[in-house]
Structure formats: C-alpha cells, structure tokens
Coordinates of C-alpha atoms and ligand atoms in Angstrom, one line a residue:
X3 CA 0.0 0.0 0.0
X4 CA 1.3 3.6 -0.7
X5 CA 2.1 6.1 2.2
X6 CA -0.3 8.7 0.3
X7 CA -2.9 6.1 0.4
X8 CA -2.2 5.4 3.7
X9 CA -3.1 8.5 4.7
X10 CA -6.5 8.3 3.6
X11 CA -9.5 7.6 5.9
X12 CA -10.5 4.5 3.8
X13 CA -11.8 1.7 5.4
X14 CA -12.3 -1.6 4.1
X15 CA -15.5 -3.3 2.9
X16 CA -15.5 -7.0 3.7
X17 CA -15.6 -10.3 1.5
X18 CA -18.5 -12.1 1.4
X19 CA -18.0 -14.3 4.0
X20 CA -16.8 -11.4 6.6
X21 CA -19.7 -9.4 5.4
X22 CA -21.8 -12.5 6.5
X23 CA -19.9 -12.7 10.0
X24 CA -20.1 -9.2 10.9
X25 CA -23.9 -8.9 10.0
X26 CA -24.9 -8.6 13.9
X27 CA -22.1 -5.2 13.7
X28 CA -23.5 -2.6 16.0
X29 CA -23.9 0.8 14.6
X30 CA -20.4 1.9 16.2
X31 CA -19.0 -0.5 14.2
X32 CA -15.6 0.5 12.5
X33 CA -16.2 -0.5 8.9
X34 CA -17.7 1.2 6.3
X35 CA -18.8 0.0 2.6
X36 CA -15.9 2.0 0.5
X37 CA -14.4 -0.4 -1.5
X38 CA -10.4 0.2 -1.6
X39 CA -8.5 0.0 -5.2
X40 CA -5.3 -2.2 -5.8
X41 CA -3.1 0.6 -4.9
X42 CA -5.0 -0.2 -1.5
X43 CA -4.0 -3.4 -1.1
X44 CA -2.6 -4.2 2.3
X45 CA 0.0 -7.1 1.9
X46 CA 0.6 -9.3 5.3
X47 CA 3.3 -11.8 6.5
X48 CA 2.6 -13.9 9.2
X49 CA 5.6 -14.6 12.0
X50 CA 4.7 -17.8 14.1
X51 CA 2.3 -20.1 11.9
X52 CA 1.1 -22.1 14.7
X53 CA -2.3 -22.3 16.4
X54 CA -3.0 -18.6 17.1
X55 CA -1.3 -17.4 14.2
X56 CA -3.1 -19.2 11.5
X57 CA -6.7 -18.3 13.5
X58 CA -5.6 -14.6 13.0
X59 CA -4.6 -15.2 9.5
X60 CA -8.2 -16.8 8.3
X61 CA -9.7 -13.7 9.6
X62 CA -7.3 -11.1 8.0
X63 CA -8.3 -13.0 4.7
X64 CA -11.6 -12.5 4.9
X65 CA -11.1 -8.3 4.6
X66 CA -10.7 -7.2 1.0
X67 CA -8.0 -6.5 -0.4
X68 CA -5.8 -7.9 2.2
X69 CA -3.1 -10.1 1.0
X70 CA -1.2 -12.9 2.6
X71 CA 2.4 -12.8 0.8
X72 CA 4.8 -14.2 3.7
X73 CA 4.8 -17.3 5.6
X74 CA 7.3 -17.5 8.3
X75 CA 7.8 -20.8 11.2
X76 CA 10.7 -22.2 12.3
X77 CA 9.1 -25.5 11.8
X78 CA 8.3 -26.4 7.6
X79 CA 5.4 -28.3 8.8
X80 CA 3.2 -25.5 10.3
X81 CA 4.0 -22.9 7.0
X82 CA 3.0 -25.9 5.0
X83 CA 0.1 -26.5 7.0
X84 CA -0.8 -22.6 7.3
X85 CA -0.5 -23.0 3.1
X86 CA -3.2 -25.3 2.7
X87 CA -5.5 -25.4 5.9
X88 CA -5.9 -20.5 5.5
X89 CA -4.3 -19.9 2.1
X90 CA -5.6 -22.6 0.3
X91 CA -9.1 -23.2 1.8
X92 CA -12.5 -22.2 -0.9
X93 CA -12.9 -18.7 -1.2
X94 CA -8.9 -17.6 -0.1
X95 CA -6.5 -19.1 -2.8
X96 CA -3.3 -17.1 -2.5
X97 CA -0.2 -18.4 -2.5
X98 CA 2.5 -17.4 -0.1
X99 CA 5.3 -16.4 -2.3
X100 CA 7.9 -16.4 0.8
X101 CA 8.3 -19.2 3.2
X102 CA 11.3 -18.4 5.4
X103 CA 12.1 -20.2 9.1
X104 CA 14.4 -16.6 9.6
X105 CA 11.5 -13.6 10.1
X106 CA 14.0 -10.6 9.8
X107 CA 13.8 -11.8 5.9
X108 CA 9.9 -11.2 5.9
X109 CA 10.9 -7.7 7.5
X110 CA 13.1 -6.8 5.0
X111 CA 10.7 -7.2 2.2
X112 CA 9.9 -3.9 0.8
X113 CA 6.5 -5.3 -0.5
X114 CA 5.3 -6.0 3.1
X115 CA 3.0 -3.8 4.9
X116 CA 2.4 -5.4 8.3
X117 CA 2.9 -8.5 10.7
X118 CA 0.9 -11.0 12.9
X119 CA 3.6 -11.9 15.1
X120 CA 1.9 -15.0 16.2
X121 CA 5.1 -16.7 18.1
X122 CA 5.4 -17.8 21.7
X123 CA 5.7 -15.7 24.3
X124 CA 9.1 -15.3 24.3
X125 CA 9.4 -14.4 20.4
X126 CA 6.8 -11.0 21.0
X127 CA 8.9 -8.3 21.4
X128 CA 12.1 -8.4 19.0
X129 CA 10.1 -9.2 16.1
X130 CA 7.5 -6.3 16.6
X131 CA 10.0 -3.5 17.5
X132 CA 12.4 -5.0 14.7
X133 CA 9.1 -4.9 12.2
X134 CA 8.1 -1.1 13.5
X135 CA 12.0 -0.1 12.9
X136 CA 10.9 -1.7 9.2
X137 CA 8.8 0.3 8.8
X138 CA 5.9 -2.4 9.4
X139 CA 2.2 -2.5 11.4
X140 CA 1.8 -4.9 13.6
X141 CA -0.6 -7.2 14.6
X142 CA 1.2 -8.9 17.9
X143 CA -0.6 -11.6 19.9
X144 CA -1.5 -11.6 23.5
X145 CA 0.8 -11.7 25.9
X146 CA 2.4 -8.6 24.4
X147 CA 5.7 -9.5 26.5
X148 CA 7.6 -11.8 29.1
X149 CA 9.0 -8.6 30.8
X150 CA 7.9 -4.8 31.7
X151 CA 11.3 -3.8 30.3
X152 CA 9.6 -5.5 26.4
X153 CA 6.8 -4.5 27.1
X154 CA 8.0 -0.6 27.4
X155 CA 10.4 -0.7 24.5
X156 CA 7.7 -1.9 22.1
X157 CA 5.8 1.0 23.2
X158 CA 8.0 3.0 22.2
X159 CA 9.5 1.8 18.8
X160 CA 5.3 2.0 17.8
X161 CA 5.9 5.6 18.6
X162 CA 9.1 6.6 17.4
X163 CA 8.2 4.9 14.0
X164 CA 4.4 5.8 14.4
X165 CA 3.5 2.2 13.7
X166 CA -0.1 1.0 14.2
X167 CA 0.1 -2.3 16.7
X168 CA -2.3 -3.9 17.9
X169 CA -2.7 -6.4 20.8
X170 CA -5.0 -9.7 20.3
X171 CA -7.1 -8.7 23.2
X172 CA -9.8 -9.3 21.2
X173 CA -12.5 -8.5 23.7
X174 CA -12.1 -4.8 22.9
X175 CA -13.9 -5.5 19.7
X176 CA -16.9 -7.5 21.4
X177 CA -20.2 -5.8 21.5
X178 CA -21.0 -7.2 25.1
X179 CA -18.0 -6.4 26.8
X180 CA -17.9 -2.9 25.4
X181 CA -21.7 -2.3 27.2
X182 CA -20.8 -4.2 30.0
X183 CA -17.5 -1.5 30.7
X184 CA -19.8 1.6 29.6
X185 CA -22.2 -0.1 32.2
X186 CA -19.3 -0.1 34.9
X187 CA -18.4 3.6 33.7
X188 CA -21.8 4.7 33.8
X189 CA -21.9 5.1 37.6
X190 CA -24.7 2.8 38.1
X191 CA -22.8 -0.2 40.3
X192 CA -22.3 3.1 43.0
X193 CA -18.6 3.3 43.8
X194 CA -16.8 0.2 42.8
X195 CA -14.4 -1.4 45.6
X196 CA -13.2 -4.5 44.1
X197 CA -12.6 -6.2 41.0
X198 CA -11.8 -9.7 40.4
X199 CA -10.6 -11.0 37.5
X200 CA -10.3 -15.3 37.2
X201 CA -9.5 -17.8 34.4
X202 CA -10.0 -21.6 35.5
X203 CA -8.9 -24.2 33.3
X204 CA -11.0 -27.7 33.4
X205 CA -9.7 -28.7 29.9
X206 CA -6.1 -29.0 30.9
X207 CA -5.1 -31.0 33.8
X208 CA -1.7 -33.1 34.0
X209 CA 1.1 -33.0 32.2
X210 CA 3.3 -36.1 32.3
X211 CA 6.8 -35.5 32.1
X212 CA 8.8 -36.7 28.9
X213 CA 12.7 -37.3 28.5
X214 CA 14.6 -34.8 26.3
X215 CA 14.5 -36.2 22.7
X216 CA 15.7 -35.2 19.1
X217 CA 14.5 -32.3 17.5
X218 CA 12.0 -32.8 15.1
X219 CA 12.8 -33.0 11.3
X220 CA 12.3 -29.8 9.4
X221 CA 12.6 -27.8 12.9
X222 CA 15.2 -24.9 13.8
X223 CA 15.3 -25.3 17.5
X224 CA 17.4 -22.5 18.2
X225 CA 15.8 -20.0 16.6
X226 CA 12.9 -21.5 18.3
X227 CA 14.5 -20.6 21.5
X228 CA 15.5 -17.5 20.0
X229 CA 16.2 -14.9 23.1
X230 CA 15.4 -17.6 25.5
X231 CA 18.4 -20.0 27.1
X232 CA 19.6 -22.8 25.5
X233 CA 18.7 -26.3 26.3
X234 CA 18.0 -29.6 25.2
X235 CA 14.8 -30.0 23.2
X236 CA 11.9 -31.4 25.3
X237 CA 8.3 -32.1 23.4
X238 CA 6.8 -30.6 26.7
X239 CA 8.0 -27.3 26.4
X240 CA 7.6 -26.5 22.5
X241 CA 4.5 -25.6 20.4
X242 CA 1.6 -24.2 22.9
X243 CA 2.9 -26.7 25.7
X244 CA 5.4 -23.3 26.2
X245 CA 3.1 -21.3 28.1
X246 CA 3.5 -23.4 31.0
X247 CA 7.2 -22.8 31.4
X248 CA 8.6 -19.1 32.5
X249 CA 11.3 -19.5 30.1
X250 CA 8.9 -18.6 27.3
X251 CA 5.7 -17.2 29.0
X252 CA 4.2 -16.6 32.5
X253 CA 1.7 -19.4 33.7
X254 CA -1.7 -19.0 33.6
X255 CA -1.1 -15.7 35.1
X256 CA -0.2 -14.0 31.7
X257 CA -1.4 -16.7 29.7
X258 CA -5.1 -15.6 30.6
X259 CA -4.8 -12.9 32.7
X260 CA -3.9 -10.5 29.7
X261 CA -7.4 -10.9 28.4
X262 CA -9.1 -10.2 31.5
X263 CA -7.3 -7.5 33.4
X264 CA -7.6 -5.9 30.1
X265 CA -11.1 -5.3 30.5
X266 CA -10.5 -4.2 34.2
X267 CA -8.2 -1.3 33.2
X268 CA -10.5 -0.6 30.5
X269 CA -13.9 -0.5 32.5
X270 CA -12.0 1.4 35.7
X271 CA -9.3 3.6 33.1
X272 CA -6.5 2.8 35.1
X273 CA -3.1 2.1 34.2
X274 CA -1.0 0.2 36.7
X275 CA -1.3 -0.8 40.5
X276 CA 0.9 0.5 43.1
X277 CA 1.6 -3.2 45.1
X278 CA 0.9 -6.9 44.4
X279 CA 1.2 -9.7 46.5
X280 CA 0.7 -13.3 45.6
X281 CA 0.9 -16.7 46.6
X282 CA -0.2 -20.3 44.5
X283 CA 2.1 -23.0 43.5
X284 CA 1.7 -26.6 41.8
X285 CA -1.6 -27.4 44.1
X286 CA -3.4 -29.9 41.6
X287 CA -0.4 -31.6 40.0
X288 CA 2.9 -31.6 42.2
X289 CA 4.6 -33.8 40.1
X290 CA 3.9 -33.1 36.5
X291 CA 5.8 -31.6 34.0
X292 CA 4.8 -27.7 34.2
X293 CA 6.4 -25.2 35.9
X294 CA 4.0 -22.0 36.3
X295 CA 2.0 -22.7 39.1
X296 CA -1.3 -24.1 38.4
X297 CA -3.3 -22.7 41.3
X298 CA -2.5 -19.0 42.1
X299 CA -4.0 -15.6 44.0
X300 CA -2.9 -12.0 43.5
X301 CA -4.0 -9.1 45.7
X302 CA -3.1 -5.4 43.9
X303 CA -3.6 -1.8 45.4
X304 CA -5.0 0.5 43.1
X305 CA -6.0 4.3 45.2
X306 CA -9.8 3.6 45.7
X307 CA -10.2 -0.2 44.6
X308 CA -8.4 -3.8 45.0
X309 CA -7.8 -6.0 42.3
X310 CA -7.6 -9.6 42.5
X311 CA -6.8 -12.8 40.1
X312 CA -7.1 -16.5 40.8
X313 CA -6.4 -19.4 38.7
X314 CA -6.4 -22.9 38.7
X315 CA -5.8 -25.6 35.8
X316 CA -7.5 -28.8 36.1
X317 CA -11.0 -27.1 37.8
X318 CA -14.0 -25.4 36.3
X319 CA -15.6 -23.7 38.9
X320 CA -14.4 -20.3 39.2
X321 CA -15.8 -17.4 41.2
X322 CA -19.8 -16.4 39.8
X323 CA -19.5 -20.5 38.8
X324 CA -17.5 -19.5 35.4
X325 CA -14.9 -20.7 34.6
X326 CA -13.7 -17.2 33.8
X327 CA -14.6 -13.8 34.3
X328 CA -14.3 -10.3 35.4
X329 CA -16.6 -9.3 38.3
X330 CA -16.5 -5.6 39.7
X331 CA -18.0 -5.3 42.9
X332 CA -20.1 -1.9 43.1
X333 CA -22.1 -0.4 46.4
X334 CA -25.2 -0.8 44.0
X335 CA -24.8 -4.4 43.0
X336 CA -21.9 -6.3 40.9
X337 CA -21.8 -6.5 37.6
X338 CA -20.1 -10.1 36.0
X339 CA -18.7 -10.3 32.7
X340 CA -17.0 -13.4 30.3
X341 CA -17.1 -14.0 26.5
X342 CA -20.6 -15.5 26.5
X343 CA -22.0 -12.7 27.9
X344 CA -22.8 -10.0 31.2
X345 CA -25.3 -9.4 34.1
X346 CA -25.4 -7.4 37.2
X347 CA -26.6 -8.7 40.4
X348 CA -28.2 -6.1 42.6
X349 CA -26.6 -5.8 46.2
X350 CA -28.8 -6.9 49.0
X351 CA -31.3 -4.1 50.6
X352 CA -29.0 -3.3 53.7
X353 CA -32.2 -1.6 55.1
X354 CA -34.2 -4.7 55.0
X355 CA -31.5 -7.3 55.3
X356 CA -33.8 -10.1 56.9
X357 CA -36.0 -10.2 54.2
X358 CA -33.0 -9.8 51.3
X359 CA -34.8 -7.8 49.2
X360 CA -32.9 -6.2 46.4
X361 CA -32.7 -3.3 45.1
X362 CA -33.4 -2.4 41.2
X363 CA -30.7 -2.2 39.9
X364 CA -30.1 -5.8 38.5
X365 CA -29.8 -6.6 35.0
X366 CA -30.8 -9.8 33.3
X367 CA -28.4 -11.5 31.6
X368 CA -27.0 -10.0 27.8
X369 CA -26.0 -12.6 25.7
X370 CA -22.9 -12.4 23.4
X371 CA -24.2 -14.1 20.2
X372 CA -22.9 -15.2 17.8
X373 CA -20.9 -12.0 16.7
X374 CA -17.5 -12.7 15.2
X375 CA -15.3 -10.4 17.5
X376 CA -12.1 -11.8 16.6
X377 CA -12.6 -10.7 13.3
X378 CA -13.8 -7.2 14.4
X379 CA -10.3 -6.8 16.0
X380 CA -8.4 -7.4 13.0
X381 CA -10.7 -5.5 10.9
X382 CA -9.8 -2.8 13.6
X383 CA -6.8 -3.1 12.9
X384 CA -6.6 -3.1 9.0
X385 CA -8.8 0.2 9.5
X386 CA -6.3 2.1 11.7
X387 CA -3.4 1.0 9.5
X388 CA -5.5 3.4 6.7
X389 CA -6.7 5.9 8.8
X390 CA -3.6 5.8 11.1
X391 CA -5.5 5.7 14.2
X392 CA -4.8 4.4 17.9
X393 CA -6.2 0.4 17.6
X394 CA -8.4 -0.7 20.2
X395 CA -5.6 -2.7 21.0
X396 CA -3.0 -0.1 20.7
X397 CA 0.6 -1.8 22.6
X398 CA 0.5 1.0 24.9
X399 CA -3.1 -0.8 26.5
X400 CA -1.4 -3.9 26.1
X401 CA 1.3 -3.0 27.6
X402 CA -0.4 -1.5 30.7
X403 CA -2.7 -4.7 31.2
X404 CA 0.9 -6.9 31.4
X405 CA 2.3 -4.5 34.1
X406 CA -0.5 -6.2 36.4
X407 CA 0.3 -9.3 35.4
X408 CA 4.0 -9.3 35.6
X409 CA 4.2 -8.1 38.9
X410 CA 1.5 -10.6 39.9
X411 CA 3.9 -13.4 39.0
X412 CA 7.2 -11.2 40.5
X413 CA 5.6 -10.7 43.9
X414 CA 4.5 -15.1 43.9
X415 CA 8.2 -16.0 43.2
X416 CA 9.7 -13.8 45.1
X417 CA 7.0 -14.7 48.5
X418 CA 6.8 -11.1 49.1
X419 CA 4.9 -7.9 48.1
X420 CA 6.0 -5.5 45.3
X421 CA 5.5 -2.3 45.3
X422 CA 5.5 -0.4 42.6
X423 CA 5.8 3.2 41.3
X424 CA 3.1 3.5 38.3
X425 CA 4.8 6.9 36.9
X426 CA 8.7 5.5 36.8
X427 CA 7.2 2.2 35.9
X428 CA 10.3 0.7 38.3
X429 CA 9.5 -1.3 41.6
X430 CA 9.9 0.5 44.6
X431 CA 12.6 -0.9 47.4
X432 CA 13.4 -4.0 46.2
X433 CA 16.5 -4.3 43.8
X434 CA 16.0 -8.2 43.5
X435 CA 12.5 -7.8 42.0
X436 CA 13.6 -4.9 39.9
X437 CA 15.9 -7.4 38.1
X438 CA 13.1 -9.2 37.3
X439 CA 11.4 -6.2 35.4
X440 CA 13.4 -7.1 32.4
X441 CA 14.8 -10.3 31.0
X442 CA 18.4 -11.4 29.9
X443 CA 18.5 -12.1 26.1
X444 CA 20.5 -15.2 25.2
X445 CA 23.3 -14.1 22.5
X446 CA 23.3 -12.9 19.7
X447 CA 20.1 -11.2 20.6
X448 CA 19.7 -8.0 22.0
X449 CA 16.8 -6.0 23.3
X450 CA 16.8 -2.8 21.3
X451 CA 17.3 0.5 23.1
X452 CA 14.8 2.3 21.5
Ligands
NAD25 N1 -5.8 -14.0 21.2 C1 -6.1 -15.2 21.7 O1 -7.2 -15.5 22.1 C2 -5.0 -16.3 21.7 C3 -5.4 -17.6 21.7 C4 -4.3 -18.6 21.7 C5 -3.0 -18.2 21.7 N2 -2.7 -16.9 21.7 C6 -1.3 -16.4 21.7 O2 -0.7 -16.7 20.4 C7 0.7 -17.0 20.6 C8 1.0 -18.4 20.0 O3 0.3 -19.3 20.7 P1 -0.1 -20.7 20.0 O4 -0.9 -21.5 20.9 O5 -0.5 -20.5 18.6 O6 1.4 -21.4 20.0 P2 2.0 -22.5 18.9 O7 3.2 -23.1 19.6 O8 0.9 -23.3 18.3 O9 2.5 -21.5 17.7 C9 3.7 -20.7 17.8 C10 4.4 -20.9 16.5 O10 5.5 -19.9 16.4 C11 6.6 -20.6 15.9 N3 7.8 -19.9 16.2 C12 8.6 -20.0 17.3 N4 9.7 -19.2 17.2 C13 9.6 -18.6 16.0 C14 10.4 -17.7 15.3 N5 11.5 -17.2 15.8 N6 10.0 -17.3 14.1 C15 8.9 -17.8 13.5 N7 8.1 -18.7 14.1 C16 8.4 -19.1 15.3 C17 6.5 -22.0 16.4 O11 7.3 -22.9 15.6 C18 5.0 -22.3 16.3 O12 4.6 -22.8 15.1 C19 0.9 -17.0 22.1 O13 1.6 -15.8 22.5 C20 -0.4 -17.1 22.7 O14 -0.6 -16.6 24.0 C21 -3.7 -15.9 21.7

C-alpha cells in the first residue's frame, strides 16, 4: 500500500464471507462500505504459523484487499500447514510467495506492509520493535511481553516509528463487553471497591513428564528458542505446551490474565497498581511436567479499589461459577462479565436485610451471540493501519494490562509484596524484584534500546 494512500480515511468493505460474519455489527462498528483500489491493497506476512497465528490469519483473509504474501515458522510443517488449511481453503486461494524459518527476511521485504507476530511468548517483542523499525504494522498476539522492560520498549519503537500495533485482546472489539465496561463507567454499580478478574482451566489438567528427545525433522530449534536460554529439546515445552514454562511465558497468570485485566483497566481507566502480593504453586499436580504454578492468587492496590486474580488448571468452577470472568464489585450491585456474555446482580437491601430484598438495579443477563469479534479486531486493525488511528488494542493498553500481570507473577516468586511506582514504571525498594522487570537475552540477541 502507498504512504499517500495510507493516509486516507479509507476503510475496508468485507468479503462475502466477513460481510456474513459481521452482520450482527452494531452501529459503532468501525467499517464502512468503500471499497479500496489495488493501490489499497494491504500485503501481510505472518511470523509464528502455529495455532494462534493461522486463526488470525483466516480472519485477515476475509477483509478485502488484504493479501497474505509471507509465511514464516521455524518448523516447515506449520507454514505448509498454514499454506493449505488458510491460504488454500474455498474462497482464499493465495499463495504465499515467501516461506522463510528466519522472520528478519519477511521484514526486510519492501512489499510488506504489516505482521501478525503470532510466536510464543518469548518471540513478541524483537520481532515487533524490529518490524516497527521496518517500517511495518503490527498485529502482535497476546501476551504482548515476558518482561515490563519488552513491554516498554515496544511501546516506544510504535511511537518513534508511528507504527499501528495492535494487541489480540480481542474482547475490545466485542459488543458485550464494550456495554458491559460503559455499564461499569456509567456510575450505576455506586462506587466500585473491588474487582476480580479469574481464568479456570477444566480442559487441561496433567502434564506427564517426557525425556529430552531429538529435534523434530524440518525444525530450527534454536531459533525456536530464540532470546530464551539454551537447552535440550523437550516435546513438553515446545508448540503451545510453552506457556507453561517461565522460560517462554508466564503461567496461567499471563497466559489468561492479559485478556481479563484488560477489561478491568479498560472499564475502571487505570493504568498500573501501586503493590501486588501473591501466593499459588503446583496445588493440583505436584509432580507433572509444568512449571508456572497451576493454582494461584494476586491481591493489587489500586488508590480507591483492590484488584484480585485466581487461577487454577485442572477445575471449572471459578468465582460467579465461570470458569472465567471479570466481576467488579459496586455499592449498588456487581456487575459479571465473560465471553458468552454479562449481568449485574443487585446488592442486597442493607435496610431490609432479613427479608433480602434487592434493590433495582439488577440486570438480566446480555448474551454475546454469535458475533465474530475476533474478526472485528483485525478489521480494527486493518482500519487504523489506513486511517492511522490508535487500535483498540494499541501496545501501549497492552502494555499497561501486562504490568498487572507481571508483577502478579514477580511478587509469587519472590513470596513477598512489590511495590511499585506507576509513573517510573520501576518497583519501589526492592532491587532483587527490579531485576526481574526485564529479561536477559541469550546471544546474539539483543533487546533494542529504543
Ligand atoms: N488471542 C487469543 O485468544 C489467543 C489464543 C491462543 C494463543 N494466543 C497467543 O498466540 C501465541 C502463539 O500461541 P499458539 O498457541 O499459537 O502457539 P504455537 O506453539 O501453536 O504457535 C507458535 C508458532 O510460532 C513458531 N515460532 C517459534 N519461534 C519462531 C520464530 N523465531 N520465528 C517464526 N516462528 C516461530 C512455532 O514454531 C509455532 O509454530 C501465544 O503468545 C499465545 O498466548 C492468543
């Protein structure tokens, strides 16, 4: 796409079938019906072909005039599989013309006009500031970062070279949780003094251990390690098992938690606590193979609320019975929010306690439907890279939502509270946790000074 074109406030109109999925689009919705020329054509390359990153791409193809020209995976099998499951399904047909396991080659093609950085944990932040320094949008899964210190410089090489990126908290694009945080802003919960946030996993429970073994055929393992340190290749730790190990990723903690203390800071428009403390461990399975711990709490100090988390793989039953959820507790009642859709519960009638009688402001449940918000967020996404906007997503949000969570999982390894100071962004008092705010890079990579 051309810079002058770039310029333009032109939004996309859909294919068929993304018309078809965003039919239920509520009148704020982002897209228009102008249909953009060739010179309009946004070309994409995917980094990290795996699970998350061939979901994103089979929504990006549905836009119009988006292009899929770069497939990049360390392992040949998940390009080839990206290649015929998205590329070459009915209706798609394009043909990735480069297939690379290195991605600073999909970076350096002139042709390219944004990312989906779709990698582990671990792989987030080189590849999006080295893609903004590229001159390159990016479209960078959730967690944005394994440290504060990534999380900060990405922030900042999408400002220095005014790159649109975009988280995949794709919640910001849903209809029902956008009501549910105007509710919350609205006043009508009365002053809010807590807000708990919860992911339980009953789909995933042990994790046997497994020797080290060879490396699969076709399969660069150290570049799949990347930044993270060396050692022998175990089947446990590689493609999604990863989140599980705080080599690559942070538990459950960041794993989950950057989807739902997203829509906390959204709903009570803060930025960052001021303490965390923590405690959990490996309650349910002692002996299997993951690290992060698979039960866990966190307590945060925000000025005129708490904030809380829980966790716990291998059970279903979280607070509110879901199995996850944000719930913000208000003098009026509490409203509860998850992907399938919201309520509030009025508080109980102090005046008439005995009889529990409620007061009015309840809300009966608002289902999400079917709405396709996934593909809302990437549509979001391809808008503001034409109308150079802030995404919904926008890595500075991104980045604030991982500040809770990082600290969360600093303050349960380290057994202690940390405290820290929102306008510095450093922890206050503490120089062994303040290590932990960034991350040593294994050579020869480098985090950017940006
Ligand atoms: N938005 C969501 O709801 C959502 C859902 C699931 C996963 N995710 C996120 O997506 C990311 C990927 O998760 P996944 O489950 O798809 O994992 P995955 O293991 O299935 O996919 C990751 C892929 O990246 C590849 N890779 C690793 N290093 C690379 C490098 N240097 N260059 C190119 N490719 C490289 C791996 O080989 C693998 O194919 C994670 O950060 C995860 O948190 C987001």
């Amino acid at each position: 796409m051309k810079q002058g074109s770039r310029r333009r406030f032109l939004r996309d109109s859909l294919g068929a079938a993304g018309a078809a999925a965003l039919s239920a689009t509520p009148a704020r919705a982002a897209s228009t019906d102008a249909v953009a020329g060739a010179n309009d054509r946004i070309r994409i390359g995917v980094i990290g072909c795996g699970g998350q990153g061939r979901s994103d791409l089979k929504d990006f193809v549905k836009i119009r005039n988006v292009e899929c020209v770069a497939l990049c995976d360390v392992d040949d099998a998940q390009i080839a599989k990206t290649q015929s499951e998205i590329l070459d399904a009915p209706g798609v047909g394009q043909k990735a013309a480069l297939t690379t396991r290195d991605f600073r080659r999909v970076l350096d093609a002139k042709d390219i006009d944004a990312v989906i950085v779709g990698t582990p944990d671990h792989w987030h932040a080189l590849p999006t500031i080295l893609a903004c320094q590229a001159g390159k949008d990016v479209y960078v899964e959730k967690p944005l970062s394994v440290s504060i210190a990534e999380g900060r410089a990405m922030v900042k090489a999408a400002r220095k070279h005014d790159r649109v990126v975009q988280m995949g908290t794709q919640q910001r694009s849903a209809t029902h949780f956008t009501d549910a945080v105007e509710y919350v802003k609205s006043g009508k919960l009365g002053r809010i003094r807590l807000v708990r946030n919860w992911a339980y996993l009953d789909w995933k429970g042990e994790m046997p251990v497994v020797a080290d073994g060879p490396v699969p055929a076709g399969v660069d393992y150290d570049a799949w390690l990347g930044p993270a340190p060396a050692r022998p290749f175990n089947a446990n730790r590689f493609h999604f098992l990863f989140r599980w190990y705080w080599d690559y990723s942070g538990g459950l903690m960041t794993d989950w938690g950057a989807h739902m203390i997203d829509i906390a800071n959204w709903a009570m428009g803060v930025k960052a606590p001021s303490s965390a403390v923590s405690v959990g461990g490996k309650f349910g399975y002692p002996d299997d193979a993951k690290e992060t711990p698979d039960t866990q709490q966190v307590v945060w100090a925000y000025p005129q609320f708490t904030m809380t988390w829980e966790h716990a793989i291998g059970l279903g039953r979280g607070p509110e019975s879901r199995e996850h959820g944000v719930a913000f507790v208000g003098e009026n009642g509490t409203l509860v929010v998850d992907r399938s859709g919201w309520e509030v519960f009025a508080e109980t009638d102090k005046i008439d306690k005995k009889l529990r009688t409620y007061k009015t402001v309840g809300l009966p449940r608002q289902t999400a439907g079917n709405e396709e918000y996934h593909l809302r967020h990437v549509q979001d996404f391809i808008d503001c890279m034409r109308s150079r906007a802030r995404p919904r997503s926008d890595v500075e949000i991104g980045h604030d939502s991982m500040i809770a969570c990082h600290l969360g999982n600093m303050a349960q390894r380290l057994g202690r509270m940390v405290k820290w100071d929102v306008e510095k962004e450093a922890v206050i008092g503490d120089p062994e946790a303040q290590k932990m705010v960034s991350r040593a890079y294994r050579a020869p990579w480098v985090l950017p000074i940006v």
